[in-house]
mmCIF file of C-alpha atoms in Angstrom:
data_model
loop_
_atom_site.group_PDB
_atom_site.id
_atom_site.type_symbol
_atom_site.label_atom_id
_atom_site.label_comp_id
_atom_site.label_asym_id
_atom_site.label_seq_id
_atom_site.Cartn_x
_atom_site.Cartn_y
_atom_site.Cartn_z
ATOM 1 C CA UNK A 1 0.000 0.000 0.000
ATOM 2 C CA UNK A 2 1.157 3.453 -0.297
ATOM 3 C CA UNK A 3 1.404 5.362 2.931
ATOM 4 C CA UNK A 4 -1.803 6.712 4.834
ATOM 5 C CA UNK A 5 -0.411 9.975 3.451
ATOM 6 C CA UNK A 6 -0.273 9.625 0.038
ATOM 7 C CA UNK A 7 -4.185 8.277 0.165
ATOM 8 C CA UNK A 8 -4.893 12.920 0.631
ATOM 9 C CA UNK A 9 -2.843 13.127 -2.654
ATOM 10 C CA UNK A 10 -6.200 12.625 -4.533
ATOM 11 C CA UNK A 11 -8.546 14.618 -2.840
ATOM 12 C CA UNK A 12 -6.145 17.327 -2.188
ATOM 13 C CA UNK A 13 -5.453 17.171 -6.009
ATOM 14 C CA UNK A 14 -9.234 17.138 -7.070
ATOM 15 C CA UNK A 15 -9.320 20.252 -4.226
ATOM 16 C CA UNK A 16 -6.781 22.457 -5.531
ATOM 17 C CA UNK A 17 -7.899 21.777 -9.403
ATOM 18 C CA UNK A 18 -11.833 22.719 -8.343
ATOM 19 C CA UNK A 19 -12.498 26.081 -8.609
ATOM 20 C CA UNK A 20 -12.412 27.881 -5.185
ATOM 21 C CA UNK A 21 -15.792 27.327 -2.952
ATOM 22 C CA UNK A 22 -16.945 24.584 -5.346
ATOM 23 C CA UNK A 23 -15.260 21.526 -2.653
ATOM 24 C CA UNK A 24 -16.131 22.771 1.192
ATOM 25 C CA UNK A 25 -13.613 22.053 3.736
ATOM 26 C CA UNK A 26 -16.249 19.408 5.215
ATOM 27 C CA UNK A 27 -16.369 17.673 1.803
ATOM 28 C CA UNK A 28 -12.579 18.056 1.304
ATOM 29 C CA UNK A 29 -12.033 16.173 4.982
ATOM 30 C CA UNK A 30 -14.531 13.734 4.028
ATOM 31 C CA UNK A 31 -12.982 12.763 0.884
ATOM 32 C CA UNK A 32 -9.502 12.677 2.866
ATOM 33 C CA UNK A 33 -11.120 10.053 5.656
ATOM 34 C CA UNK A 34 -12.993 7.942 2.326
ATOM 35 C CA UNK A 35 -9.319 7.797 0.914
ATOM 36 C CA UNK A 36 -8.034 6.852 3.826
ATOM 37 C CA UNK A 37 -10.958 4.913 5.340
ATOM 38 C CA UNK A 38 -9.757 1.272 3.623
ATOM 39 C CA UNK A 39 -6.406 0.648 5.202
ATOM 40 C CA UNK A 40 -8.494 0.426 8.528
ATOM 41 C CA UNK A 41 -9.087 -2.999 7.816
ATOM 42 C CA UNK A 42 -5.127 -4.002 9.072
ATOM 43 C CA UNK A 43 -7.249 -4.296 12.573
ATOM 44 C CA UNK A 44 -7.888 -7.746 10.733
ATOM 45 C CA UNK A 45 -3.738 -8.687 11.474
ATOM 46 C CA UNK A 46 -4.994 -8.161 15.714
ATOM 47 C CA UNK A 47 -8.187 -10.333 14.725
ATOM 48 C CA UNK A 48 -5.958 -13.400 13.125
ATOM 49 C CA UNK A 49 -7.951 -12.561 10.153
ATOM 50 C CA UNK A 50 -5.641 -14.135 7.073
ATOM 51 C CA UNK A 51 -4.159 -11.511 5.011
ATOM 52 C CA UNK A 52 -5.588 -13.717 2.077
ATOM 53 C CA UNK A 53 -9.143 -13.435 4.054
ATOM 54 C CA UNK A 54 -12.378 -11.453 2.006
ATOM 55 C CA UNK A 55 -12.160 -9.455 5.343
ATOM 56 C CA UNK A 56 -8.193 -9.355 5.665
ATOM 57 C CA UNK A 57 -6.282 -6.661 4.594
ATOM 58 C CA UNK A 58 -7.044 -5.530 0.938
ATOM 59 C CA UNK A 59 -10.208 -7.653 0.729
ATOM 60 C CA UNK A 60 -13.819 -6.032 1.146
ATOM 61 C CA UNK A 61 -12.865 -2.749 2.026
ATOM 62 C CA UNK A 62 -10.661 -2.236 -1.323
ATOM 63 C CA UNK A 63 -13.905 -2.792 -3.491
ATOM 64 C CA UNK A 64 -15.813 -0.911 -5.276
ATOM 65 C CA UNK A 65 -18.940 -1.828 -3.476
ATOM 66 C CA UNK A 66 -16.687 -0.370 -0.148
ATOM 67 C CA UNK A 67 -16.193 3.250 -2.219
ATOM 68 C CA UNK A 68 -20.133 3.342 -3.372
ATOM 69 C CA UNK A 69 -21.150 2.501 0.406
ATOM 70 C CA UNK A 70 -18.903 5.302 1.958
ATOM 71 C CA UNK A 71 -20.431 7.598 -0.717
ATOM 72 C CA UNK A 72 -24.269 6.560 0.255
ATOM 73 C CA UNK A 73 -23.352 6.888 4.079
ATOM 74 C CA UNK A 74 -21.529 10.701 3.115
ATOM 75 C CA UNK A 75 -24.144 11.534 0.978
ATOM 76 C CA UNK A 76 -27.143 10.579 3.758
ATOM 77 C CA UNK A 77 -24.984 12.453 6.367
ATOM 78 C CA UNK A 78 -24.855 15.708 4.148
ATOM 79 C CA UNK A 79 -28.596 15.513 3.301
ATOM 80 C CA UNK A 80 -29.092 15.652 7.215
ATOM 81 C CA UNK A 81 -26.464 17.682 8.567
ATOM 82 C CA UNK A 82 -27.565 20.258 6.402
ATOM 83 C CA UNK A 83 -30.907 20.389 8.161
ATOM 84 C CA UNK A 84 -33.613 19.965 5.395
ATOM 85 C CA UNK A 85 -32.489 17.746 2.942
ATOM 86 C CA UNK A 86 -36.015 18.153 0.995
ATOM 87 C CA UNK A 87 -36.823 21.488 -0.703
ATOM 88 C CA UNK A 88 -39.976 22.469 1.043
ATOM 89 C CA UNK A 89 -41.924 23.478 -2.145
ATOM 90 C CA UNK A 90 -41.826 20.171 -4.076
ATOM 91 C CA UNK A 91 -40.822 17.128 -1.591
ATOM 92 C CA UNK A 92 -37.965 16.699 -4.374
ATOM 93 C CA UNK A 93 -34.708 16.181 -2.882
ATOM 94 C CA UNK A 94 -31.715 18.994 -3.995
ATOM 95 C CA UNK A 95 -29.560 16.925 -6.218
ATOM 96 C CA UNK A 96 -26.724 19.121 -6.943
ATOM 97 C CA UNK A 97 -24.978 18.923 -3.647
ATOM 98 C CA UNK A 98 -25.891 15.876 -3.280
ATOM 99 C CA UNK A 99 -24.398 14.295 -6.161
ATOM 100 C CA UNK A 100 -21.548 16.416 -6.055
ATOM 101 C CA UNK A 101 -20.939 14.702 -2.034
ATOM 102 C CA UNK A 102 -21.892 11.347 -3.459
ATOM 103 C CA UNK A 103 -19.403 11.662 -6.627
ATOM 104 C CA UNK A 104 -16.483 13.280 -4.702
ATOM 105 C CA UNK A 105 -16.865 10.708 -1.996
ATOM 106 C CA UNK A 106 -16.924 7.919 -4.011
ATOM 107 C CA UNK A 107 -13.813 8.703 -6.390
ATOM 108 C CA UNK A 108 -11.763 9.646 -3.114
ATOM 109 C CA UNK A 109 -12.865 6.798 -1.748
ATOM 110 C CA UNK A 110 -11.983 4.411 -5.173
ATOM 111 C CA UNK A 111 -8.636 6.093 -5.318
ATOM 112 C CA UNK A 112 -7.190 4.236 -2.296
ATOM 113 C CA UNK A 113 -7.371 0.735 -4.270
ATOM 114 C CA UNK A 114 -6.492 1.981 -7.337
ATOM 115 C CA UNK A 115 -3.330 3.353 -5.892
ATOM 116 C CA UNK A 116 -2.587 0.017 -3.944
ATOM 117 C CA UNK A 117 -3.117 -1.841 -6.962
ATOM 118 C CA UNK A 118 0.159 0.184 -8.298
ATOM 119 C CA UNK A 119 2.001 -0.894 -5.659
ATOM 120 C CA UNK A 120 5.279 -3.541 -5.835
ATOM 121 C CA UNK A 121 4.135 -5.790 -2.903
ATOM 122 C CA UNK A 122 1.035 -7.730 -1.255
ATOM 123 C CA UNK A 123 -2.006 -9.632 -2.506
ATOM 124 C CA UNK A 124 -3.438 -7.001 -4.681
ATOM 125 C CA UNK A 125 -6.748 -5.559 -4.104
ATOM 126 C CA UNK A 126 -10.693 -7.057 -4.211
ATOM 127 C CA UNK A 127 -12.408 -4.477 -6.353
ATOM 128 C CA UNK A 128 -15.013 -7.046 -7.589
ATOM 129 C CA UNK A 129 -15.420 -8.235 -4.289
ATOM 130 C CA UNK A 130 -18.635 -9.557 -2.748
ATOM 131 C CA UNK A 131 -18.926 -11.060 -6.791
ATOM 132 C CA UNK A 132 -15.506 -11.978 -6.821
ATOM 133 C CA UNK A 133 -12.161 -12.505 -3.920
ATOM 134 C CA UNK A 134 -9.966 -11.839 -7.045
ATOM 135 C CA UNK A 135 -6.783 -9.773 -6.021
ATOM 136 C CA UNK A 136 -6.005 -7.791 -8.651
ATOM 137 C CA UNK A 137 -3.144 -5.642 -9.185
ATOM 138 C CA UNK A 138 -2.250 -2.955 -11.907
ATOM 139 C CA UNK A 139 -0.322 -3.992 -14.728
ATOM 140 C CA UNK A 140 2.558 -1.202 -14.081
ATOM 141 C CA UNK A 141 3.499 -1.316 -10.395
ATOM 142 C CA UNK A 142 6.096 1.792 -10.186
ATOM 143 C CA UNK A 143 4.741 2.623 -5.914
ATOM 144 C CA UNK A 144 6.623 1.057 -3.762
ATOM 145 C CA UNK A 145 4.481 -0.944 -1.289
ATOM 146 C CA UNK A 146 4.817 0.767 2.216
ATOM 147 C CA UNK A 147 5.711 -0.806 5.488
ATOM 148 C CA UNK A 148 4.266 -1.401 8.622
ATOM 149 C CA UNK A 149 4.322 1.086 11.876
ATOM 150 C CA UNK A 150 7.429 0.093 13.239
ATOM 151 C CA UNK A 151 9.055 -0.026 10.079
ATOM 152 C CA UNK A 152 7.662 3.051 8.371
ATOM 153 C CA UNK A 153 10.582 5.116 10.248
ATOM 154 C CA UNK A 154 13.239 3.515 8.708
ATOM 155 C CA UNK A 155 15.555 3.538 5.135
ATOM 156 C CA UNK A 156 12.709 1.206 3.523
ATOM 157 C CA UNK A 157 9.674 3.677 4.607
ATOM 158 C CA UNK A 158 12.191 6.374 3.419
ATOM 159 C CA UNK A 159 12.477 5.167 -0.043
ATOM 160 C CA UNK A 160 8.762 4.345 0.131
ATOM 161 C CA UNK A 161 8.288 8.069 0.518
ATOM 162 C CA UNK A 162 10.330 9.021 -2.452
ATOM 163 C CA UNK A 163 8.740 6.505 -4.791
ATOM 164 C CA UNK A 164 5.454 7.858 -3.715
ATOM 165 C CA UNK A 165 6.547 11.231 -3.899
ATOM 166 C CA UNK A 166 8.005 10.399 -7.505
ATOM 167 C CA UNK A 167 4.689 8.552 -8.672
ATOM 168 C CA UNK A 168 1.857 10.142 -6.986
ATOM 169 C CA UNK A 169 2.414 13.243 -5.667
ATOM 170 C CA UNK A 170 4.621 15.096 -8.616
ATOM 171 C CA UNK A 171 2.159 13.665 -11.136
ATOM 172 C CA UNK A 172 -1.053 14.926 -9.054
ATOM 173 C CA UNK A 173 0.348 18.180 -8.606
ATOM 174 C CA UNK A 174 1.693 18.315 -12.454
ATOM 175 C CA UNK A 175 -1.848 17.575 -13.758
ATOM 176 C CA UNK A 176 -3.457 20.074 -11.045
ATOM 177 C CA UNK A 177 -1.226 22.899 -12.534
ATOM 178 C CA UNK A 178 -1.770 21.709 -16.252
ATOM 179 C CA UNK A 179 -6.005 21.617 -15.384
ATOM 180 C CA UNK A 180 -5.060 25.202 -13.839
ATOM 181 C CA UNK A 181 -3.475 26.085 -17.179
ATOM 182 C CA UNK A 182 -6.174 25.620 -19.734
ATOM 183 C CA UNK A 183 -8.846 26.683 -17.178
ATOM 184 C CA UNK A 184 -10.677 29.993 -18.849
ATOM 185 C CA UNK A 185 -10.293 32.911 -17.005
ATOM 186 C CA UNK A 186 -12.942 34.311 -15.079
ATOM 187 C CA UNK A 187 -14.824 36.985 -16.529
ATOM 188 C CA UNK A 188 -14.157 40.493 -15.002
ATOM 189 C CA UNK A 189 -17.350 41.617 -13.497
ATOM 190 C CA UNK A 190 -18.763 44.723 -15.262
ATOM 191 C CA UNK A 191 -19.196 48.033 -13.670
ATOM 192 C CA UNK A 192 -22.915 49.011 -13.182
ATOM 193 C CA UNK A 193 -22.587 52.131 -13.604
#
């Protein structure tokens, strides 16, 4: 896997390329926690749940089925938090925020595999899981896979840091600039008078 900090990279990225105000802060943190959110299943390593396991590490919570969940859960939790998640005229529920919380959430959330699928080491990842326990992995692996906590602060987690730095974060930042690039400019408001 890469490291719990290079799982931001892609919602910070799809931040700073959004134009300002159009991703909250709320929405940005709960895209961070959705990328993040997977590698919570190495409690499964304490459990004596096999590595190899649906529920081990990499299994059920590296699917797709895990990223659309997170997005329904983010999506209800916006709805509600927000008070009145019905528009009081027509019973109709807003969609635009909604989709926008249910499509950020879910791509932050998708990211996390997709980067561990890049990686050099492990099982791969479940995305088809509960239809399939295949571990797939990408067919360019250029990340280096990261280590454990006692061995993140060492040479090894080190050069995991540069190969992450060198494959993720460079590229995400190069493509944010790029987006920035070819982005119209904003009109100039016009004087009224």
């Amino acid at each position: 896997m890469p490291s719990i900090i290079t799982h931001a990279a892609v919602p910070l990225a799809l931040w700073c390329a959004a134009d300002r105000g159009r991703i909250p802060p709320r929405l940005l943190g709960a895209g961070v926690i959705a990328a993040m959110l997977p590698d919570a299943d190495v409690i499964a390593f304490a459990l004596h749940i096999p590595y190899a396991d649906a529920f081990g590490h990499r299994g059920a919570s590296h699917s797709l089925l895990f990223a659309g969940v997170l997005a329904m859960v983010a999506t209800l939790l916006h709805s509600f938090g927000r008070g009145r998640p019905w528009s009081a005229l027509s019973c109709q529920p807003r969609l635009a925020p909604t989709v926008q919380t249910a499509v950020f959430v879910f791509v932050c959330a998708a990211s996390h595999p997709l980067l561990d699928a890049l990686t050099s080491g492990g099982l791969g990842v479940a995305l088809a899981w509960p239809w399939s326990e295949h571990r797939f992995f990408a067919p360019w692996r250029p990340i280096r896979v990261s280590p454990f906590a006692a061995q993140f602060f060492s040479a090894r987690g080190v050069a995991t840091l540069l190969s992450e730095l060198r494959w993720v974060w460079l590229p995400l930042a190069g493509a944010v600039v790029a987006w920035k690039l070819i982005q119209p400019a904003p009109a100039a408001p016009r004087d009224p008078s």
